[in-house]
Coordinates of C-alpha atoms and ligand atoms in Angstrom, one line a residue:
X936 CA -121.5 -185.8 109.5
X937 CA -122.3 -188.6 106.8
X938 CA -120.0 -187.4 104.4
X939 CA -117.4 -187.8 107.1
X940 CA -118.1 -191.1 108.2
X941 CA -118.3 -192.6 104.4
X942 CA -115.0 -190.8 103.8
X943 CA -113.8 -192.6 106.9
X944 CA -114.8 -196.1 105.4
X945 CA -113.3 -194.9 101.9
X946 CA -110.4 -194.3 103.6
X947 CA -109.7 -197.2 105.5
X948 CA -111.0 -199.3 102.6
X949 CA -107.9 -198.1 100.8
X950 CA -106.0 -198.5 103.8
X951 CA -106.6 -201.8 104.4
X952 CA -106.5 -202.5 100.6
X953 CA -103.4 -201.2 100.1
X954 CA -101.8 -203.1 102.7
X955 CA -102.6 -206.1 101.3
X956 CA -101.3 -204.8 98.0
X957 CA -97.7 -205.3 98.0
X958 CA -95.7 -202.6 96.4
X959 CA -94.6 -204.2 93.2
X960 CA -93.1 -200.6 92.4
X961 CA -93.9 -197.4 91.0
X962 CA -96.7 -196.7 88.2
X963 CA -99.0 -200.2 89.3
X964 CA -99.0 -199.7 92.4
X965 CA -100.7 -196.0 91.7
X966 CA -103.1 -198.0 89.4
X967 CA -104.2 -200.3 92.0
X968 CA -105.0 -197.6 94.4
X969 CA -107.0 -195.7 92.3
X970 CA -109.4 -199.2 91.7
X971 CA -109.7 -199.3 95.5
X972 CA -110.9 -195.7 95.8
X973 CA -113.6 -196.1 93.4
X974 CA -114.8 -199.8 94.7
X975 CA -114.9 -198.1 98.2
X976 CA -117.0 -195.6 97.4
X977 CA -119.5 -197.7 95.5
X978 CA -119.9 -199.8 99.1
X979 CA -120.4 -196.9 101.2
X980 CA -123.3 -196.0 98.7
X981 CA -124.9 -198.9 98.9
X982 CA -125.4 -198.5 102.5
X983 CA -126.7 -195.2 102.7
X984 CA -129.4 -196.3 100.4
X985 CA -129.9 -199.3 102.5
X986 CA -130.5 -197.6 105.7
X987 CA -133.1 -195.9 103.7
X988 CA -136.2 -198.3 102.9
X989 CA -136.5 -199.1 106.5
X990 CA -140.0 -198.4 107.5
X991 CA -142.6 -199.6 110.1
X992 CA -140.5 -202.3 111.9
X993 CA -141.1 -204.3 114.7
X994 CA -139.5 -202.1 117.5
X995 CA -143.0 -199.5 116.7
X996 CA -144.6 -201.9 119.0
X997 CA -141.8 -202.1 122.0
X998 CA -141.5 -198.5 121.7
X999 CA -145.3 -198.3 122.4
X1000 CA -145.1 -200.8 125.2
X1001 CA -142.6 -199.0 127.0
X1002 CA -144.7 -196.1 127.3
X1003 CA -142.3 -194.2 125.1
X1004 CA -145.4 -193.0 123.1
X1005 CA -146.3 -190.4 125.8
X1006 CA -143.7 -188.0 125.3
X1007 CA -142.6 -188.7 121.5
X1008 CA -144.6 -189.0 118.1
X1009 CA -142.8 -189.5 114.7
X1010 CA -142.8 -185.9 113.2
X1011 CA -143.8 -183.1 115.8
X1012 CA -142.6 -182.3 119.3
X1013 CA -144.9 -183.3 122.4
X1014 CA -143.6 -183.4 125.9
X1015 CA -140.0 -185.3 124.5
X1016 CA -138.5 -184.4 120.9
X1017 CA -140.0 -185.8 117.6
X1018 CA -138.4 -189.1 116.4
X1019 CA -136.9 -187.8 113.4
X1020 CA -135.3 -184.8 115.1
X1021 CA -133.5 -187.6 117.5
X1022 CA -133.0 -189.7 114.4
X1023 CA -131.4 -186.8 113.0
X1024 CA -129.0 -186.4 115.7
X1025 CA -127.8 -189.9 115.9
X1026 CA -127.8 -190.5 112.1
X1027 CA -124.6 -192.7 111.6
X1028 CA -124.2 -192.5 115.3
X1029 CA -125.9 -196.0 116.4
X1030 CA -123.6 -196.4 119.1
X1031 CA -124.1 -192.9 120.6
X1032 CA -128.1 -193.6 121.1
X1033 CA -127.2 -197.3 122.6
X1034 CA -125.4 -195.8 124.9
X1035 CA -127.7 -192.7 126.0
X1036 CA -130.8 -195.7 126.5
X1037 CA -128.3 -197.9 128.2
X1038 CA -127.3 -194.7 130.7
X1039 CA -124.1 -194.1 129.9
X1040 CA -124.4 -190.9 127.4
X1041 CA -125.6 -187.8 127.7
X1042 CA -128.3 -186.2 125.8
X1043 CA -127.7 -184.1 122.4
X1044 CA -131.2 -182.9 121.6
X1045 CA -132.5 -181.1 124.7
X1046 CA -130.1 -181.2 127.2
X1047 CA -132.1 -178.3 128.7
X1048 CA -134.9 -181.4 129.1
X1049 CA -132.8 -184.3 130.4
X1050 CA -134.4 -184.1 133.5
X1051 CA -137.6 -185.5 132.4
X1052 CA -136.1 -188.1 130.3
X1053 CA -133.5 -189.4 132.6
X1054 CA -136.5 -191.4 134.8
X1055 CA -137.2 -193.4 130.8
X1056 CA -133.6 -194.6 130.9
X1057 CA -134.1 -196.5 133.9
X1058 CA -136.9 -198.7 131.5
X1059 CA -134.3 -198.7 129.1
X1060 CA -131.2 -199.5 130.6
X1061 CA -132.4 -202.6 132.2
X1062 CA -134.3 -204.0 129.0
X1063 CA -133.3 -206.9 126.9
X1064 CA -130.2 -205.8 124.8
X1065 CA -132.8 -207.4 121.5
X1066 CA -135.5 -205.4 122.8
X1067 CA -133.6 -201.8 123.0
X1068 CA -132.0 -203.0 119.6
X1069 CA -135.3 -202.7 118.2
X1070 CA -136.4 -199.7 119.4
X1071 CA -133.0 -198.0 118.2
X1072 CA -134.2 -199.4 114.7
X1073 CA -137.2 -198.0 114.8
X1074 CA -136.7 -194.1 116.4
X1075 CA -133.0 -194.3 113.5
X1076 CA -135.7 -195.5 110.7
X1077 CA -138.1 -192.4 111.3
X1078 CA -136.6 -189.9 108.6
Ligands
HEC2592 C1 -142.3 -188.2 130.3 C2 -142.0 -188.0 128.9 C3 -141.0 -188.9 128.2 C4 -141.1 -190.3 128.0 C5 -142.2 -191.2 128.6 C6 -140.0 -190.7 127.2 N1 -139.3 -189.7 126.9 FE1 -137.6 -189.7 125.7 N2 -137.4 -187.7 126.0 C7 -138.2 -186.9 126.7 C8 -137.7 -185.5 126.7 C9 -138.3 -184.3 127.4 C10 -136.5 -185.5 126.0 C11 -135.5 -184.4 125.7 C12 -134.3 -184.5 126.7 C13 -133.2 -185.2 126.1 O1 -132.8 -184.8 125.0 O2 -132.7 -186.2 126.7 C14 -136.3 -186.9 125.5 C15 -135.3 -187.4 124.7 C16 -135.1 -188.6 124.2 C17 -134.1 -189.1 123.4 C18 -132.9 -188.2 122.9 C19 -131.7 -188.3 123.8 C20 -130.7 -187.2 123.6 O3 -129.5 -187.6 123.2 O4 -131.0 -186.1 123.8 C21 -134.3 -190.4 123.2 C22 -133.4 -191.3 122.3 C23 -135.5 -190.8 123.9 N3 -136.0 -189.7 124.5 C24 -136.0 -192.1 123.8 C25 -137.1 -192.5 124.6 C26 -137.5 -193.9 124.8 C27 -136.9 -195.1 124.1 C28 -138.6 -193.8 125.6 C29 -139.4 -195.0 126.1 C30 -138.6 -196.0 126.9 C31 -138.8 -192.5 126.0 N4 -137.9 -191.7 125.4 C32 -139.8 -192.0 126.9 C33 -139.4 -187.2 127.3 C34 -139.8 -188.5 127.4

């Protein structure tokens, strides 16, 4: 699933690179693509690496407040999934888990549970878009 997504960056990178590049004609124009590739790939690096130093933040402490704690810890299954097997599912997927707390997804790590779930989404779907932002950060930073 990552590897797909950064080749999906890659690849537009060069797209988009390329498009600017006007064809001047045959061997530099190969040479200039090859450049792109490899600047690409150093960028989608860099962001993986990124998303990985983020610990403890601020959306802990809305995810407590909602009462989210109940069902959910950071590394073991209670009455909902464990935050790093729902981080797991939505990793590079940000706009998949805004949209399940907003109401309009459906669930992709116990569907066979929605039912008890689906009463939390009416706490979430309502919120602050800044405060659910938060909480998103936090459950995606829980490796
Ligand atoms: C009463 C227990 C309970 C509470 C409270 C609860 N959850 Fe859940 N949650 C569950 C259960 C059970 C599942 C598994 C069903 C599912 O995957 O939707 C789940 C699943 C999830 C998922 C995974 C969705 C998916 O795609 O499958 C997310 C994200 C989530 N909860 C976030 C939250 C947040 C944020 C709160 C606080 C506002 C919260 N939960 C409060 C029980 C709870």
């Amino acid at each position: 699933m990552k590897k797909i997504t950064l080749s999906a960056i890659a690849l537009s990178a060069i797209f988009t690179i390329s498009t600017l590049t006007s064809c001047g004609g045959g061997e530099s124009h190969e040479a200039k693509n090859e450049t792109s590739t490899e600047v690409a790939t150093e960028t989608a690096t860099e962001k993986v690496e990124v998303a990985e130093v983020e610990v403890d933040l601020p959306g802990k402490e809305t995810f407590k407040t909602s009462g989210c704690v109940a069902c959910h810890e950071p590394n073991r299954k209670v009455v909902g999934p464990a935050l790093k097997d729902i981080s797991a599912a939505y990793l590079d997927n940000r706009e998949g888990l805004t949209a399940f707390l907003k109401g309009e997804g459906e669930a992709i790590v116990d569907p066979a549970q929605a039912a008890v779930m689906a009463p939390q989404i009416e706490i979430t779907k309502v919120m602050e878009d800044a405060d659910r932002d938060l909480i998103i950060d936090y459950i995606l930073s829980i490796k």
